[in-house]
Tab-separated table of C-alpha atoms and ligand atoms in Angstrom:
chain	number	residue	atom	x	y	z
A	26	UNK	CA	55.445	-9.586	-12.515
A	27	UNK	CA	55.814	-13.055	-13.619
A	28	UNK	CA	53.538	-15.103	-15.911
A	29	UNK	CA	51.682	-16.886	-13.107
A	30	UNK	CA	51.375	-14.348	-10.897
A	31	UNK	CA	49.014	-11.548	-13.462
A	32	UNK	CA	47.299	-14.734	-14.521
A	33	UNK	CA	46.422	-14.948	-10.696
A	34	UNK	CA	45.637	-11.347	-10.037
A	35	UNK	CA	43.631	-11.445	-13.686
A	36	UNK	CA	41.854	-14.471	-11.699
A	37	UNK	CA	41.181	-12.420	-8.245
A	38	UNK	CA	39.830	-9.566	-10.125
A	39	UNK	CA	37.129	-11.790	-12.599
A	40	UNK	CA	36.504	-13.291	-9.190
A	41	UNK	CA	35.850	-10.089	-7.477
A	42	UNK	CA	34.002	-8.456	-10.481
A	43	UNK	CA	31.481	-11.567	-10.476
A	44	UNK	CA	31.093	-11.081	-7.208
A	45	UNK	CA	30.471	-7.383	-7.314
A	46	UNK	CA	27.546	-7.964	-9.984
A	47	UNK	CA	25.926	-10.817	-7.810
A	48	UNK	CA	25.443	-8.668	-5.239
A	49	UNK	CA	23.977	-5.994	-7.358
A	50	UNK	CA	21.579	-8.101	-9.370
A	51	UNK	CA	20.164	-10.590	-6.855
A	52	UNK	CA	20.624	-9.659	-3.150
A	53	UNK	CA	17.067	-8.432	-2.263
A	54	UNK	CA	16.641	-5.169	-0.587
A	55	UNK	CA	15.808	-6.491	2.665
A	56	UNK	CA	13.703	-3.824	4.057
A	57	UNK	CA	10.119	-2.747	3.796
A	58	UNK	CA	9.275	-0.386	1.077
A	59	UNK	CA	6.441	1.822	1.247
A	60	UNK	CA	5.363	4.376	-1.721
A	61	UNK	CA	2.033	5.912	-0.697
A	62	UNK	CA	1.831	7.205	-4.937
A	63	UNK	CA	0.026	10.847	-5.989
A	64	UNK	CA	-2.770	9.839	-7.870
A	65	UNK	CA	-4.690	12.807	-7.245
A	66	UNK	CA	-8.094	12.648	-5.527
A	67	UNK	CA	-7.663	8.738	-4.724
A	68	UNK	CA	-5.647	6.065	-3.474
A	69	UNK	CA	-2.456	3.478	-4.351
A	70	UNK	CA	0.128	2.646	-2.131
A	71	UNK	CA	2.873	-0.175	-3.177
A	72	UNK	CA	4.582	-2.521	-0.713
A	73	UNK	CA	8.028	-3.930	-1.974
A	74	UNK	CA	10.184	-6.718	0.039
A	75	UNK	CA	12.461	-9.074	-1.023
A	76	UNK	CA	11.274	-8.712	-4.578
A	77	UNK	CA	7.845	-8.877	-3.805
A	78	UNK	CA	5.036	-6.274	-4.343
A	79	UNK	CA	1.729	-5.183	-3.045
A	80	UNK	CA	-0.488	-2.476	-4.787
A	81	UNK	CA	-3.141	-1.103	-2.334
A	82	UNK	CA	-5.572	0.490	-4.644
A	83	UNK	CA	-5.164	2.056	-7.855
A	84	UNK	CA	-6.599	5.150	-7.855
A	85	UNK	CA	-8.915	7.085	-10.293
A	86	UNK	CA	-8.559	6.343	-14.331
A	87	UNK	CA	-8.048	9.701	-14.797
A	88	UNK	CA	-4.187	8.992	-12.877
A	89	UNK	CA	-2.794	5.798	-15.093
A	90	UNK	CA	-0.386	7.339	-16.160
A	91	UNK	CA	0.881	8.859	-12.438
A	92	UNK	CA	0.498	5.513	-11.149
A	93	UNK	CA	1.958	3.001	-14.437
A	94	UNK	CA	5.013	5.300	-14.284
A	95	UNK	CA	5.184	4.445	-10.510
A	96	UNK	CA	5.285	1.158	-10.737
A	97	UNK	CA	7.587	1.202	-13.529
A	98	UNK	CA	9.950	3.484	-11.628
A	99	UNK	CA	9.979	0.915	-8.555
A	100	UNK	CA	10.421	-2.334	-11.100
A	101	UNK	CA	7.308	-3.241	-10.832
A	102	UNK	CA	6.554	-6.289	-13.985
A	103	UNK	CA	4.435	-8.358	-11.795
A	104	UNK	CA	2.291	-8.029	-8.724
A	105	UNK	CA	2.313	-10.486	-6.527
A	106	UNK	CA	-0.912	-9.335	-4.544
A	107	UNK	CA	-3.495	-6.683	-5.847
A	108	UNK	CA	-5.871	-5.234	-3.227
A	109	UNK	CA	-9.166	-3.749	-3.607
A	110	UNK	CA	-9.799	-2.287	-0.910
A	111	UNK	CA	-13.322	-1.199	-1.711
A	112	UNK	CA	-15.495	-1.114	-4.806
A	113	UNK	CA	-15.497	2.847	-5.521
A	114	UNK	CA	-13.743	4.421	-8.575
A	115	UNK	CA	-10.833	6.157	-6.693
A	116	UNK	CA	-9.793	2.794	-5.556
A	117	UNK	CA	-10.518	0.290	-8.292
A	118	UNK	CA	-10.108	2.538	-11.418
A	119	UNK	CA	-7.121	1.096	-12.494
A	120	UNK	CA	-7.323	-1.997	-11.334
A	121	UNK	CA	-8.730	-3.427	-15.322
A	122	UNK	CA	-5.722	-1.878	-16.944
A	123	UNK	CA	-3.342	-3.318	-14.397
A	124	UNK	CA	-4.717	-6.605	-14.631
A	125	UNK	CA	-4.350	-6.773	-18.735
A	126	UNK	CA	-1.087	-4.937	-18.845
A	127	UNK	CA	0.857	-7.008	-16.067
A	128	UNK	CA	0.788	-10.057	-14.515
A	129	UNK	CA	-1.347	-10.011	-11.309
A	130	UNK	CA	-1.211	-13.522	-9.637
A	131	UNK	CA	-3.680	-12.598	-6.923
A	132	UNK	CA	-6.453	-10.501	-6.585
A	133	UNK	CA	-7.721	-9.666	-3.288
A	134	UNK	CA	-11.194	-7.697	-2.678
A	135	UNK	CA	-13.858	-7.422	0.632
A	136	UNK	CA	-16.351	-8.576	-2.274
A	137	UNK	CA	-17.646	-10.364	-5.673
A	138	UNK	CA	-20.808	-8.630	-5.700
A	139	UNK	CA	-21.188	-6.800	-9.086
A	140	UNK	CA	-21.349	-3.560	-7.696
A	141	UNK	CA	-21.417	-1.585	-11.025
A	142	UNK	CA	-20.531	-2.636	-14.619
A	143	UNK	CA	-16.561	-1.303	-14.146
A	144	UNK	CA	-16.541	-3.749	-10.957
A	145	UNK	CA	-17.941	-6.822	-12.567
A	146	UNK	CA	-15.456	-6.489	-15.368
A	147	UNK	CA	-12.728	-6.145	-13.176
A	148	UNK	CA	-14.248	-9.183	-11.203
A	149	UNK	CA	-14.622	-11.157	-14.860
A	150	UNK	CA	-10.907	-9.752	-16.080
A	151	UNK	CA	-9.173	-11.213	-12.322
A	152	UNK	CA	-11.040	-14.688	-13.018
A	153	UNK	CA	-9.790	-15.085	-16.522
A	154	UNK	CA	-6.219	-13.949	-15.940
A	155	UNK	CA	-5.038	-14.085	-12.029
A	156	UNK	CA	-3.919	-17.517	-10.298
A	157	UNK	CA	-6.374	-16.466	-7.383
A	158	UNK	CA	-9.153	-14.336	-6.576
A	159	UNK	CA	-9.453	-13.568	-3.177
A	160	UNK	CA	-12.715	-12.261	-1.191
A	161	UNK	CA	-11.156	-12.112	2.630
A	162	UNK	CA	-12.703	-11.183	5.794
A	163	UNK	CA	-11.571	-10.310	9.751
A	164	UNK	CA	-8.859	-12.764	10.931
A	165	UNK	CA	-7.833	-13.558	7.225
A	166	UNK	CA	-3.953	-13.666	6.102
A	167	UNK	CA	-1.848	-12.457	3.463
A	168	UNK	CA	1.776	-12.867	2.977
A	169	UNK	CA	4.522	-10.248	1.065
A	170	UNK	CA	7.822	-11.860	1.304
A	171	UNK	CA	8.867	-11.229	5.117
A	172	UNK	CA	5.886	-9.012	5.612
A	173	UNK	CA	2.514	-10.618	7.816
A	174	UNK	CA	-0.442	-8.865	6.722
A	175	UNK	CA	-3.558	-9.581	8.849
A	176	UNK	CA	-7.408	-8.395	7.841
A	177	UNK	CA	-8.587	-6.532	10.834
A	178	UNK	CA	-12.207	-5.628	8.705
A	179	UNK	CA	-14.040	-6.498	5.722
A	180	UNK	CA	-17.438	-6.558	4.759
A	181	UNK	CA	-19.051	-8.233	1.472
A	182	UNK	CA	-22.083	-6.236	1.250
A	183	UNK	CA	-22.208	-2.731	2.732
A	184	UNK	CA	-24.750	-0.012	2.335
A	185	UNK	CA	-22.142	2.832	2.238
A	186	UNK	CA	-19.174	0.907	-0.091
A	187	UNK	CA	-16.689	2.396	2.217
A	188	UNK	CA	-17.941	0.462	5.291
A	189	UNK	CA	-17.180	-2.104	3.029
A	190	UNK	CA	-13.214	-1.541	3.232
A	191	UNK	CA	-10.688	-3.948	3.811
A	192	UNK	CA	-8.695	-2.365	6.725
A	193	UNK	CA	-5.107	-4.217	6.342
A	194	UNK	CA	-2.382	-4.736	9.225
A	195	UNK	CA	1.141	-4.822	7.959
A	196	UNK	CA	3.373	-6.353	10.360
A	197	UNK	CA	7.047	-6.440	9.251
A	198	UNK	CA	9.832	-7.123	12.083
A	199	UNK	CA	8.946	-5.181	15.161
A	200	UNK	CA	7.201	-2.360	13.027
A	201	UNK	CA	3.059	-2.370	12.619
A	202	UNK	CA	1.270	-0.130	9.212
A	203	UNK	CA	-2.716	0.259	9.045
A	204	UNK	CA	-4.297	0.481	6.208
A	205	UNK	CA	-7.788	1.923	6.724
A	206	UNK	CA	-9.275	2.025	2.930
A	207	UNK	CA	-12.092	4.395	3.335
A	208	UNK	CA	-13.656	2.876	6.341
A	209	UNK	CA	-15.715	5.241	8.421
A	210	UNK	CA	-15.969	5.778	12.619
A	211	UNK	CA	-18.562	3.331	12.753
A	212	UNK	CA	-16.130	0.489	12.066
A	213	UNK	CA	-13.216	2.018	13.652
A	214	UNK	CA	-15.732	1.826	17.004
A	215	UNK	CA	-16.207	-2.120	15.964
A	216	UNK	CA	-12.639	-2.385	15.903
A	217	UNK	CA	-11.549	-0.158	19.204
A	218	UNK	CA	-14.276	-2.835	20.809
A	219	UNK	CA	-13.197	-5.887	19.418
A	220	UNK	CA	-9.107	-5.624	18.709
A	221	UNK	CA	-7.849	-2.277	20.307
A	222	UNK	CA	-4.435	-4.056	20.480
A	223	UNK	CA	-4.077	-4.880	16.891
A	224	UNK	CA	-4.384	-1.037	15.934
A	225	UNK	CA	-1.087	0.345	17.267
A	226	UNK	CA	1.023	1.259	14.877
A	227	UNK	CA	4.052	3.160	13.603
A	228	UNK	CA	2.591	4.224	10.460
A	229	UNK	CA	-0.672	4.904	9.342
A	230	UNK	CA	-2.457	5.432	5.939
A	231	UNK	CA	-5.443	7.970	7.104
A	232	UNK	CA	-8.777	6.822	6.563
A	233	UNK	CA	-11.176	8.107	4.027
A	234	UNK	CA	-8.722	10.633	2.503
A	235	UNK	CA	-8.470	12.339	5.692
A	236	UNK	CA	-12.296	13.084	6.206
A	237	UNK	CA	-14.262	13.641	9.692
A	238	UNK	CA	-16.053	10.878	9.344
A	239	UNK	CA	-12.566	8.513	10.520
A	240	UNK	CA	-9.798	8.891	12.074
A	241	UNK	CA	-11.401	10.433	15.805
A	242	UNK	CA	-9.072	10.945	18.572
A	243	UNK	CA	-9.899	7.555	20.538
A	244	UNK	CA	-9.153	5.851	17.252
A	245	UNK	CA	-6.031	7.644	17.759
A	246	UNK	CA	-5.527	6.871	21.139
A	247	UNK	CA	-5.308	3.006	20.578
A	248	UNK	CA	-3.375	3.663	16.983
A	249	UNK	CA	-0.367	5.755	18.496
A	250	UNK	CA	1.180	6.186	15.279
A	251	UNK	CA	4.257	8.122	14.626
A	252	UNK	CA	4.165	8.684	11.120
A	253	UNK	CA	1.292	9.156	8.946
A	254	UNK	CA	-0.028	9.809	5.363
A	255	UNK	CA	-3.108	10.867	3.521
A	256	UNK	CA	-4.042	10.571	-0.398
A	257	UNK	CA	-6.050	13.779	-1.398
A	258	UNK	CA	-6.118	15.850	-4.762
A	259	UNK	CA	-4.805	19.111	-5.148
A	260	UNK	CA	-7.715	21.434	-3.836
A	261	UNK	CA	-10.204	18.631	-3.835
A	262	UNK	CA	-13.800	19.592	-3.887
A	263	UNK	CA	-14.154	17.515	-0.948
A	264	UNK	CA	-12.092	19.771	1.318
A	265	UNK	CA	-9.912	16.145	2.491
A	266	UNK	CA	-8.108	16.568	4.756
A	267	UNK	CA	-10.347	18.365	7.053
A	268	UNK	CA	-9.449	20.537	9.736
A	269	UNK	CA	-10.739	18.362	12.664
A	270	UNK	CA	-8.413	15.330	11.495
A	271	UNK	CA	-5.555	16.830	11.091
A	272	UNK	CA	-6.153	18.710	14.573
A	273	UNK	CA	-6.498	15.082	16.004
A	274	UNK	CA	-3.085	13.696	14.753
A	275	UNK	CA	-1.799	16.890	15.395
A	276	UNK	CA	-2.454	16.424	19.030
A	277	UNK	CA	-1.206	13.081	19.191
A	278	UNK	CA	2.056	14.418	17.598
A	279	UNK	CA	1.954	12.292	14.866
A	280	UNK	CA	3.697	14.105	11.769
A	281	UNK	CA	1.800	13.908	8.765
A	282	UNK	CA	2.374	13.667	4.820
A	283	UNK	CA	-0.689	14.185	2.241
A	284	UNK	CA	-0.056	13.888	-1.426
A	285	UNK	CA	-1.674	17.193	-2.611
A	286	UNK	CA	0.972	18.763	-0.661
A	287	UNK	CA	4.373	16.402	-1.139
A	288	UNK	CA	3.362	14.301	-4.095
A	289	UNK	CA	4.780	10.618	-4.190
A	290	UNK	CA	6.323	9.969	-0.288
A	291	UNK	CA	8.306	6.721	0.039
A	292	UNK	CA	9.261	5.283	3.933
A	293	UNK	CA	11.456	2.098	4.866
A	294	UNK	CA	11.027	0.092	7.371
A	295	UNK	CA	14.253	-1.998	8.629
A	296	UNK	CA	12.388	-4.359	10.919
A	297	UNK	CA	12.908	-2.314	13.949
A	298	UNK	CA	12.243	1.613	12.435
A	299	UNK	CA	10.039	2.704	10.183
A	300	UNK	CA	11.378	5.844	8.579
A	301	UNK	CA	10.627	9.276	6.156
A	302	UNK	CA	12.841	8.673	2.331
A	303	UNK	CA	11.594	10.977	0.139
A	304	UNK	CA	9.086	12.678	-1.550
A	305	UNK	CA	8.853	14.082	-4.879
A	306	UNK	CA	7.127	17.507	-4.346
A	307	UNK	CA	7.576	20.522	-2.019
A	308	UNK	CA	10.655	21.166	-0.271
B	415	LIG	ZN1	-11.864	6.948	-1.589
């Protein structure tokens, strides 16, 4: 081979190889990622597109650890959107930590009441170290990269907290996730009355950890989803999931993944499917 000619092939390859690591480094996955995380008797689920993330929830103190190696594992160093979904430990008991230890630019809750000492210091923490603190309501919007999210429900004082719930429509493509925090029958009737169109789904995130008082059958009926998930301890005291709930998504043939059971469970959506990945327990 002459002199010019390996000087040009030399050329084509450092061409190629740049190339090669471009791609690798900063095309962003495209598609919807959703980890529904095991933190035990509570809930977090993290939303990643296009470099962006959402953390619904944190989940009890007691599962930091679970849920900081979660994040971690996913490449989580900033949120851009935190959401409270209501003000009760199993929700909101990370939320502190997560707020010193990364960067949270917003902070987005049903409420600013000072529910209980651990609130009001997550409240003081978000005002001192977020860009934005958020208190939304019905008809609000929030934005993850490609992803519309819409707030079907939210309520700033409640007398049961989880009537309180931010109840979250993820619209990404042609595929629709609900997010029903711990929100009760009572406001899935308000919302069967005043937006049955804006609960069908593909996916949803069960309702109160899968207990009786949500998720009933003409919920159901107007949700249609095809996949679903539930965060619940290992042999919770509570008994979640009951029976009765998972009788009504059994009948509407929607297949079902809880945490106690199958641990972490990640699904992609492309845009036009929203799909099963993995999970990092059972077989
Ligand atoms: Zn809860």
């Amino acid at each position: 081979m002459s002199r010019a000619i390996t000087r040009q092939v030399a050329l084509l390859l450092a061409l190629l190889l740049a190339l090669f690591t471009l791609g690798c480094t900063d095309t962003p996955d495209a598609d919807l990622r959703i980890t529904v995380i095991d933190v035990g008797q509570g809930d977090a689920t993290l939303l990643s597109q296009a470099g962006r993330h959402m953390l619904i929830d944190t989940g009890s103190a007691y599962a930091a650890d679970a849920l900081l190696r979660e994040l971690e594992a996913n490449g989580v160093k900033k949120l851009d959107l935190l959401v409270l979904t209501h003000p009760h430990e199993d929700h909101v008991g990370n939320a502190r930590r997560l707020l010193m230890e990364l960067e949270v630019e917003t902070l987005v809750v049903p409420t600013d009441i000072a529910v209980d000492f651990g609130y009001d210091l997550v409240l003081a923490t978000a005002r001192e170290r977020c860009d934005d603190l958020r208190v939304v309501c019905a008809g609000d919007e929030i934005v993850l990269g490609d992803a519309r999210c819409t707030v079907l429900y939210a309520q700033v004082n409640a007398e049961d907290w989880n009537d309180a719930s931010i109840v979250l429509r993820v619209e990404y493509g042609e595929t629709a996730l609900l997010f029903m925090g711990d929100a009760g029958a009572k406001i899935e009737a308000e919302l069967l009355r005043k937006m049955p169109q804006l609960l069908d789904c593909d996916f949803l995130r069960v309702g109160h950890h899968g207990s009786e008082d949500a998720t009933t059958g003409a919920f159901l009926s107007a949700a249609t989803p095809t996949l679903a998930a539930v965060g619940c301890g290992e042999q919770n005291t509570y008994g979640f999931p009951h029976a009765a709930v998972l009788e009504n998504l059994d009948v509407m043939g929607v297949r079902v993944w809880r945490t106690d059971l199958d641990g972490t469970v990640v699904f992609i959506s492309d845009g036009e499917n929203i799909r099963f990945h993995s999970k990092s327990k059972g077989a």
